[in-house]
């Protein structure tokens, strides 16, 4: 059975940079508060009219070019996002249309910040069993149009950013390399601690002025609960991945954790006992880009030469659901 290797990565963020000082002009917040609590200095927000699938298309074009492939060489799309362009169909088919390919499957993954790791798990299974050979795995988000950029929404408005990261995955016969395992978890008892209640068909009517006025169509978050669970569940899932393969913390060349908040990443690093050179963070420049954060960070880490063939890469994510998980990859 082959293993799954990363053939190429790509990323794209919209050109508009929004600094903490820019936000301080819109709401009662400060650069100091945001930096101290989240580590974020700036994020990219789309201009009105830009869609999540169009960000993904830009990132895909970069990855295809790096892989030396055409869009028609892809035989499957797995699209992870928490910010779909439409209620349905999902973003996968819109991306497919933009890429000018037809007939290949497009799977939409709705696991929010953990979406890229969930998507990797599915893509890896398909590649290993031989069903598909060139899988485009996407994590893309435009959170900014859904944020409340006033003081009422400041707890979430300062955190989230827009962007897309992709990976083209395929089989390798090198038994020493590739995705070693993925580890997925969820706990629906915590669903309302980080969620967007509406629009939703559990509501009658399914969308209403009342829902919009009461912030039910925006991200609602119990920040401290999210923080506590994230710093517990991500390290646990990393340890589970290592244990399965008889590996230790010392074997990790690079850990890329979902860029939720720099303080969360620092706590995860501390709990696992990782040195600074074993982790990569870029939330300072992008904010929390939900499902896009891991592939954007992976792309940048590769650009900086942080991974060489044979290195052990660990991914870990946590998000709404709650969902969380990890992946162990021999680069
Ligand atoms: C959101 C988060 C930074 C808030 O930090 P916190 O220390 O928990 O702060 P609290 O929510 O207790 O709020 C403390 C005060 O700061 C205020 N505050 C909230 N957002 C603010 C902002 N952007 N600027 C200034 N003040 C703010 C609150 O209103 C509160 O004021 P009060 O004491 O007068 O009521 C923190 O909880 C967090 O990082 N949680 C995880 C979020 C996350 O990662 N989400 C994505 C997961 S995938």
Short mmCIF file of C-alpha atoms and ligand atoms in Angstrom, two decimals:
data_model
loop_
_atom_site.label_atom_id
_atom_site.label_comp_id
_atom_site.label_asym_id
_atom_site.label_seq_id
_atom_site.Cartn_x
_atom_site.Cartn_y
_atom_site.Cartn_z
CA UNK A 1 0.00 0.00 0.00
CA UNK A 2 1.49 3.43 -0.89
CA UNK A 3 1.83 6.27 1.56
CA UNK A 4 0.64 9.84 0.97
CA UNK A 5 3.23 12.50 0.23
CA UNK A 6 2.95 16.25 -0.14
CA UNK A 7 3.78 17.05 -3.76
CA UNK A 8 3.47 20.85 -3.47
CA UNK A 9 1.87 23.57 -1.39
CA UNK A 10 0.48 27.01 -2.19
CA UNK A 11 -1.08 29.91 -0.36
CA UNK A 12 -2.83 33.19 -0.93
CA UNK A 13 -3.98 36.03 1.29
CA UNK A 14 -5.95 39.04 0.08
CA UNK A 15 -3.81 42.20 -0.31
CA UNK A 16 -5.63 44.33 2.27
CA UNK A 17 -3.69 44.36 5.56
CA UNK A 18 -5.60 45.33 8.69
CA UNK A 19 -3.39 46.26 11.64
CA UNK A 20 -4.36 46.33 15.29
CA UNK A 21 -4.30 50.12 15.12
CA UNK A 22 -6.77 49.97 12.21
CA UNK A 23 -9.11 47.94 14.43
CA UNK A 24 -8.63 50.36 17.31
CA UNK A 25 -10.16 53.03 15.06
CA UNK A 26 -13.28 50.87 14.62
CA UNK A 27 -13.81 49.56 18.15
CA UNK A 28 -12.73 49.99 21.74
CA UNK A 29 -9.50 48.00 21.68
CA UNK A 30 -5.76 48.60 21.57
CA UNK A 31 -2.71 47.15 19.88
CA UNK A 32 -1.41 46.36 23.35
CA UNK A 33 -4.52 44.34 24.37
CA UNK A 34 -4.59 42.34 21.15
CA UNK A 35 -0.84 41.69 21.16
CA UNK A 36 -0.76 40.61 24.80
CA UNK A 37 -3.78 38.30 24.62
CA UNK A 38 -3.38 36.86 21.12
CA UNK A 39 0.06 37.72 19.71
CA UNK A 40 -1.63 39.03 16.55
CA UNK A 41 -0.26 42.24 15.00
CA UNK A 42 -2.09 42.24 11.67
CA UNK A 43 -4.35 40.14 9.48
CA UNK A 44 -5.56 40.20 5.86
CA UNK A 45 -9.21 40.92 5.17
CA UNK A 46 -10.91 40.63 1.79
CA UNK A 47 -12.52 43.53 -0.04
CA UNK A 48 -16.28 43.11 -0.54
CA UNK A 49 -17.06 40.68 -3.34
CA UNK A 50 -14.04 38.39 -2.92
CA UNK A 51 -15.10 34.82 -2.22
CA UNK A 52 -13.52 32.05 -0.22
CA UNK A 53 -13.35 29.81 -3.28
CA UNK A 54 -11.53 32.54 -5.24
CA UNK A 55 -8.83 32.72 -2.54
CA UNK A 56 -8.54 28.94 -2.79
CA UNK A 57 -8.20 29.17 -6.58
CA UNK A 58 -5.24 31.56 -6.23
CA UNK A 59 -3.52 29.26 -3.74
CA UNK A 60 -4.21 26.26 -5.99
CA UNK A 61 -2.63 27.96 -9.00
CA UNK A 62 0.55 28.47 -6.99
CA UNK A 63 0.64 24.83 -5.87
CA UNK A 64 -0.04 23.53 -9.39
CA UNK A 65 2.75 25.66 -10.77
CA UNK A 66 5.17 24.40 -8.14
CA UNK A 67 4.12 20.83 -8.78
CA UNK A 68 4.47 21.25 -12.55
CA UNK A 69 0.88 20.06 -12.94
CA UNK A 70 -2.25 21.33 -14.69
CA UNK A 71 -5.61 21.57 -12.97
CA UNK A 72 -6.76 18.75 -15.24
CA UNK A 73 -4.17 16.50 -13.57
CA UNK A 74 -6.13 16.67 -10.30
CA UNK A 75 -8.49 13.80 -9.68
CA UNK A 76 -10.14 14.93 -6.47
CA UNK A 77 -10.77 18.10 -4.43
CA UNK A 78 -11.18 18.10 -0.65
CA UNK A 79 -12.20 21.58 0.51
CA UNK A 80 -12.13 22.41 4.23
CA UNK A 81 -13.78 25.65 5.30
CA UNK A 82 -16.00 27.12 7.99
CA UNK A 83 -16.93 30.05 5.74
CA UNK A 84 -18.77 28.68 2.70
CA UNK A 85 -19.69 31.08 -0.08
CA UNK A 86 -23.23 29.71 -0.06
CA UNK A 87 -25.41 27.58 2.19
CA UNK A 88 -25.08 24.90 -0.47
CA UNK A 89 -23.51 23.61 -2.63
CA UNK A 90 -20.17 23.70 -0.85
CA UNK A 91 -17.09 25.58 -2.00
CA UNK A 92 -15.52 22.51 -3.62
CA UNK A 93 -17.60 22.73 -6.78
CA UNK A 94 -17.10 26.49 -7.11
CA UNK A 95 -13.35 25.97 -6.90
CA UNK A 96 -13.60 23.15 -9.42
CA UNK A 97 -15.45 25.47 -11.80
CA UNK A 98 -12.85 28.23 -11.39
CA UNK A 99 -10.08 25.76 -12.14
CA UNK A 100 -11.85 24.71 -15.31
CA UNK A 101 -12.09 21.02 -14.49
CA UNK A 102 -15.17 18.86 -14.55
CA UNK A 103 -16.34 15.47 -13.39
CA UNK A 104 -13.83 14.95 -10.56
CA UNK A 105 -15.30 14.67 -7.05
CA UNK A 106 -15.35 17.70 -4.75
CA UNK A 107 -15.78 16.91 -1.06
CA UNK A 108 -16.58 19.66 1.45
CA UNK A 109 -15.26 19.29 4.97
CA UNK A 110 -17.00 21.23 7.75
CA UNK A 111 -14.71 20.83 10.72
CA UNK A 112 -13.76 24.48 11.15
CA UNK A 113 -10.24 25.02 12.50
CA UNK A 114 -9.61 21.26 12.45
CA UNK A 115 -10.77 20.99 8.85
CA UNK A 116 -7.36 20.65 7.24
CA UNK A 117 -6.39 17.74 9.51
CA UNK A 118 -9.77 16.04 8.96
CA UNK A 119 -9.41 16.59 5.22
CA UNK A 120 -5.88 15.19 5.28
CA UNK A 121 -7.18 12.06 6.95
CA UNK A 122 -9.75 11.48 4.19
CA UNK A 123 -7.32 12.29 1.37
CA UNK A 124 -4.70 10.02 2.90
CA UNK A 125 -7.14 7.10 3.11
CA UNK A 126 -8.20 7.55 -0.54
CA UNK A 127 -4.60 7.77 -1.74
CA UNK A 128 -3.45 4.76 0.26
CA UNK A 129 -6.26 2.58 -1.03
CA UNK A 130 -5.55 3.72 -4.60
CA UNK A 131 -8.84 5.49 -5.25
CA UNK A 132 -7.26 8.84 -6.19
CA UNK A 133 -3.70 9.80 -7.11
CA UNK A 134 -3.68 13.62 -7.17
CA UNK A 135 -5.77 15.10 -4.39
CA UNK A 136 -6.06 18.85 -3.93
CA UNK A 137 -6.52 19.50 -0.21
CA UNK A 138 -7.71 23.03 0.57
CA UNK A 139 -8.09 25.04 3.75
CA UNK A 140 -9.60 28.44 2.92
CA UNK A 141 -11.57 31.06 4.81
CA UNK A 142 -13.05 34.49 4.59
CA UNK A 143 -14.14 35.23 8.12
CA UNK A 144 -14.00 39.02 7.92
CA UNK A 145 -17.39 39.69 6.25
CA UNK A 146 -19.08 37.80 9.12
CA UNK A 147 -17.30 39.60 11.94
CA UNK A 148 -18.79 42.49 13.88
CA UNK A 149 -16.13 45.22 13.62
CA UNK A 150 -17.55 47.21 16.52
CA UNK A 151 -16.92 47.06 20.26
CA UNK A 152 -19.77 44.54 20.62
CA UNK A 153 -17.84 42.06 18.47
CA UNK A 154 -14.32 42.85 19.59
CA UNK A 155 -13.62 39.50 21.27
CA UNK A 156 -13.73 37.72 17.90
CA UNK A 157 -13.17 40.56 15.40
CA UNK A 158 -9.56 40.99 16.50
CA UNK A 159 -8.77 37.27 16.16
CA UNK A 160 -9.86 36.12 12.72
CA UNK A 161 -8.29 36.68 9.32
CA UNK A 162 -8.84 35.60 5.72
CA UNK A 163 -6.63 33.40 3.56
CA UNK A 164 -6.14 30.10 1.79
CA UNK A 165 -3.57 27.33 1.90
CA UNK A 166 -3.53 24.19 -0.20
CA UNK A 167 -1.54 21.01 -0.64
CA UNK A 168 -1.42 18.66 -3.59
CA UNK A 169 -1.12 15.13 -2.28
CA UNK A 170 -0.22 11.92 -4.04
CA UNK A 171 1.11 8.39 -3.49
CA UNK A 172 4.72 7.46 -2.82
CA UNK A 173 6.09 3.93 -2.71
CA UNK A 174 8.78 5.04 -0.27
CA UNK A 175 7.66 3.20 2.87
CA UNK A 176 9.77 5.47 5.08
CA UNK A 177 8.02 8.69 4.07
CA UNK A 178 4.62 10.35 3.87
CA UNK A 179 1.65 10.58 6.19
CA UNK A 180 2.24 8.08 9.00
CA UNK A 181 -1.13 8.52 10.70
CA UNK A 182 -3.94 10.93 11.49
CA UNK A 183 -5.84 11.16 14.77
CA UNK A 184 -9.28 12.76 14.84
CA UNK A 185 -11.53 13.62 17.78
CA UNK A 186 -14.71 15.55 18.57
CA UNK A 187 -16.93 16.39 21.54
CA UNK A 188 -20.35 17.69 20.57
CA UNK A 189 -21.18 18.52 24.17
CA UNK A 190 -19.11 21.66 23.61
CA UNK A 191 -20.73 22.68 20.32
CA UNK A 192 -22.16 25.98 21.55
CA UNK A 193 -18.89 27.18 23.08
CA UNK A 194 -17.61 28.26 19.67
CA UNK A 195 -20.25 28.44 16.99
CA UNK A 196 -22.36 30.37 14.57
CA UNK A 197 -25.96 29.59 15.47
CA UNK A 198 -27.60 30.83 12.30
CA UNK A 199 -28.77 30.89 9.67
CA UNK A 200 -29.88 27.34 10.33
CA UNK A 201 -32.81 25.14 9.53
CA UNK A 202 -33.36 24.34 13.20
CA UNK A 203 -34.73 27.89 13.41
CA UNK A 204 -38.21 28.93 12.35
CA UNK A 205 -37.85 30.99 10.28
CA UNK A 206 -34.41 29.76 9.36
CA UNK A 207 -33.11 33.34 9.04
CA UNK A 208 -34.68 36.44 10.56
CA UNK A 209 -34.01 40.07 11.35
CA UNK A 210 -34.10 39.09 15.03
CA UNK A 211 -31.34 36.55 14.52
CA UNK A 212 -29.20 39.13 12.74
CA UNK A 213 -29.88 41.80 15.36
CA UNK A 214 -28.97 39.46 18.23
CA UNK A 215 -25.64 38.41 16.77
CA UNK A 216 -26.76 34.82 16.19
CA UNK A 217 -25.42 34.96 12.65
CA UNK A 218 -21.93 35.80 13.91
CA UNK A 219 -19.23 33.77 15.62
CA UNK A 220 -20.10 33.33 19.29
CA UNK A 221 -17.25 32.21 21.50
CA UNK A 222 -16.63 31.44 25.15
CA UNK A 223 -13.00 32.46 24.85
CA UNK A 224 -11.71 31.07 28.13
CA UNK A 225 -13.36 27.67 27.63
CA UNK A 226 -11.93 27.46 24.14
CA UNK A 227 -8.51 28.39 25.46
CA UNK A 228 -8.57 25.76 28.23
CA UNK A 229 -9.67 22.94 25.95
CA UNK A 230 -7.29 23.86 23.13
CA UNK A 231 -4.23 23.75 25.38
CA UNK A 232 -5.26 20.33 26.69
CA UNK A 233 -6.55 18.58 23.59
CA UNK A 234 -3.82 19.55 21.11
CA UNK A 235 -0.94 18.24 23.28
CA UNK A 236 -2.93 15.05 24.01
CA UNK A 237 -3.43 14.37 20.32
CA UNK A 238 0.25 14.99 19.60
CA UNK A 239 1.23 12.49 22.30
CA UNK A 240 -1.22 9.96 20.82
CA UNK A 241 0.38 10.33 17.40
CA UNK A 242 3.89 9.92 18.80
CA UNK A 243 2.95 6.94 20.95
CA UNK A 244 1.49 5.03 18.00
CA UNK A 245 4.86 5.08 16.26
CA UNK A 246 7.10 4.72 19.31
CA UNK A 247 8.36 8.29 18.78
CA UNK A 248 9.20 10.94 21.35
CA UNK A 249 9.13 14.73 21.54
CA UNK A 250 12.84 14.73 20.69
CA UNK A 251 12.04 13.12 17.32
CA UNK A 252 9.89 16.09 16.22
CA UNK A 253 11.62 18.36 13.74
CA UNK A 254 8.64 20.69 13.42
CA UNK A 255 5.27 21.07 15.09
CA UNK A 256 2.71 23.21 13.30
CA UNK A 257 -0.28 23.85 15.53
CA UNK A 258 -3.45 25.54 14.31
CA UNK A 259 -2.79 29.26 14.63
CA UNK A 260 -5.66 30.04 17.01
CA UNK A 261 -3.83 32.38 19.31
CA UNK A 262 -0.08 32.76 19.98
CA UNK A 263 -0.68 32.20 23.71
CA UNK A 264 -2.36 28.88 22.94
CA UNK A 265 0.54 27.82 20.70
CA UNK A 266 3.03 28.82 23.40
CA UNK A 267 1.16 26.79 26.02
CA UNK A 268 1.04 23.77 23.69
CA UNK A 269 4.79 24.11 23.11
CA UNK A 270 5.45 24.39 26.83
CA UNK A 271 3.27 21.43 27.75
CA UNK A 272 5.01 19.25 25.19
CA UNK A 273 8.47 20.52 26.17
CA UNK A 274 9.37 21.63 22.64
CA UNK A 275 12.24 24.00 21.89
CA UNK A 276 11.58 27.18 19.88
CA UNK A 277 13.27 25.68 16.82
CA UNK A 278 10.76 22.79 16.87
CA UNK A 279 7.68 24.99 16.36
CA UNK A 280 6.49 27.42 13.71
CA UNK A 281 4.07 30.29 14.28
CA UNK A 282 2.91 32.99 11.89
CA UNK A 283 -0.33 34.12 13.53
CA UNK A 284 1.34 37.48 14.19
CA UNK A 285 0.88 38.36 10.49
CA UNK A 286 -2.31 36.53 9.55
CA UNK A 287 -4.49 36.19 12.65
CA UNK A 288 -6.51 33.00 13.01
CA UNK A 289 -7.40 31.89 9.49
CA UNK A 290 -9.38 28.86 10.72
CA UNK A 291 -8.95 25.89 8.32
CA UNK A 292 -6.35 27.82 6.31
CA UNK A 293 -3.94 28.38 9.17
CA UNK A 294 -2.09 25.05 9.04
CA UNK A 295 -1.54 24.94 5.26
CA UNK A 296 -0.46 28.61 5.21
CA UNK A 297 2.00 27.94 8.05
CA UNK A 298 3.23 24.77 6.36
CA UNK A 299 3.85 26.63 3.13
CA UNK A 300 5.80 29.36 4.89
CA UNK A 301 7.81 26.88 6.96
CA UNK A 302 8.80 25.08 3.76
CA UNK A 303 9.78 28.37 2.13
CA UNK A 304 12.06 29.03 5.10
CA UNK A 305 13.69 25.63 4.74
CA UNK A 306 12.37 24.39 8.08
CA UNK A 307 11.76 20.85 6.79
CA UNK A 308 14.06 18.45 4.94
CA UNK A 309 13.42 15.00 3.57
CA UNK A 310 13.06 12.49 6.39
CA UNK A 311 12.12 15.07 9.05
CA UNK A 312 9.19 14.36 11.35
CA UNK A 313 6.41 16.92 10.98
CA UNK A 314 3.50 16.96 13.39
CA UNK A 315 0.32 18.91 12.71
CA UNK A 316 -2.27 19.55 15.40
CA UNK A 317 -5.51 21.48 15.36
CA UNK A 318 -8.43 22.42 17.57
CA UNK A 319 -11.67 24.19 16.82
CA UNK A 320 -15.40 24.51 16.91
CA UNK A 321 -17.33 21.35 17.67
CA UNK A 322 -15.17 20.94 19.64
CA UNK A 323 -13.07 19.03 17.14
CA UNK A 324 -9.35 18.40 17.35
CA UNK A 325 -6.68 16.11 16.03
CA UNK A 326 -3.15 15.57 14.83
CA UNK A 327 -1.16 14.12 11.96
CA UNK A 328 2.31 12.59 11.92
CA UNK A 329 4.16 13.03 8.63
CA UNK A 330 7.63 11.82 7.66
CA UNK A 331 8.65 14.52 5.17
C1 LIG B 1 -10.53 35.81 23.35
C2 LIG B 1 -9.47 35.93 24.40
C3 LIG B 1 -8.20 36.56 23.80
C4 LIG B 1 -9.98 36.82 25.50
O1 LIG B 1 -9.05 36.91 26.55
P1 LIG B 1 -9.51 36.75 28.05
O2 LIG B 1 -8.33 36.98 28.90
O3 LIG B 1 -10.21 35.43 28.17
O4 LIG B 1 -10.47 37.97 28.19
P2 LIG B 1 -12.00 37.98 28.65
O5 LIG B 1 -12.86 37.37 27.58
O6 LIG B 1 -12.12 37.44 30.02
O7 LIG B 1 -12.24 39.51 28.66
C5 LIG B 1 -11.50 40.35 29.52
C6 LIG B 1 -11.94 41.76 29.27
O8 LIG B 1 -11.40 42.18 28.00
C7 LIG B 1 -12.46 42.71 27.21
N1 LIG B 1 -12.17 42.49 25.80
C8 LIG B 1 -12.56 41.45 25.01
N2 LIG B 1 -12.08 41.64 23.76
C9 LIG B 1 -11.37 42.79 23.78
C10 LIG B 1 -10.63 43.49 22.82
N3 LIG B 1 -10.52 43.07 21.55
N4 LIG B 1 -10.01 44.63 23.19
C11 LIG B 1 -10.10 45.09 24.43
N5 LIG B 1 -10.79 44.47 25.41
C12 LIG B 1 -11.42 43.32 25.08
C13 LIG B 1 -13.69 41.99 27.68
O9 LIG B 1 -14.86 42.72 27.37
C14 LIG B 1 -13.44 41.92 29.17
O10 LIG B 1 -13.78 43.15 29.73
P3 LIG B 1 -14.44 43.22 31.20
O11 LIG B 1 -13.42 42.62 32.12
O12 LIG B 1 -14.67 44.67 31.38
O13 LIG B 1 -15.69 42.40 31.10
C15 LIG B 1 -9.09 34.56 25.00
O14 LIG B 1 -10.15 34.05 25.76
C16 LIG B 1 -8.72 33.57 23.95
O15 LIG B 1 -7.72 33.71 23.29
N6 LIG B 1 -9.51 32.48 23.80
C17 LIG B 1 -9.30 31.53 22.73
C18 LIG B 1 -9.84 32.12 21.46
C19 LIG B 1 -9.51 31.30 20.25
O16 LIG B 1 -8.41 30.87 20.07
N7 LIG B 1 -10.49 31.09 19.39
C20 LIG B 1 -10.35 30.35 18.19
C21 LIG B 1 -10.22 28.92 18.49
S1 LIG B 1 -10.05 27.98 17.05
#
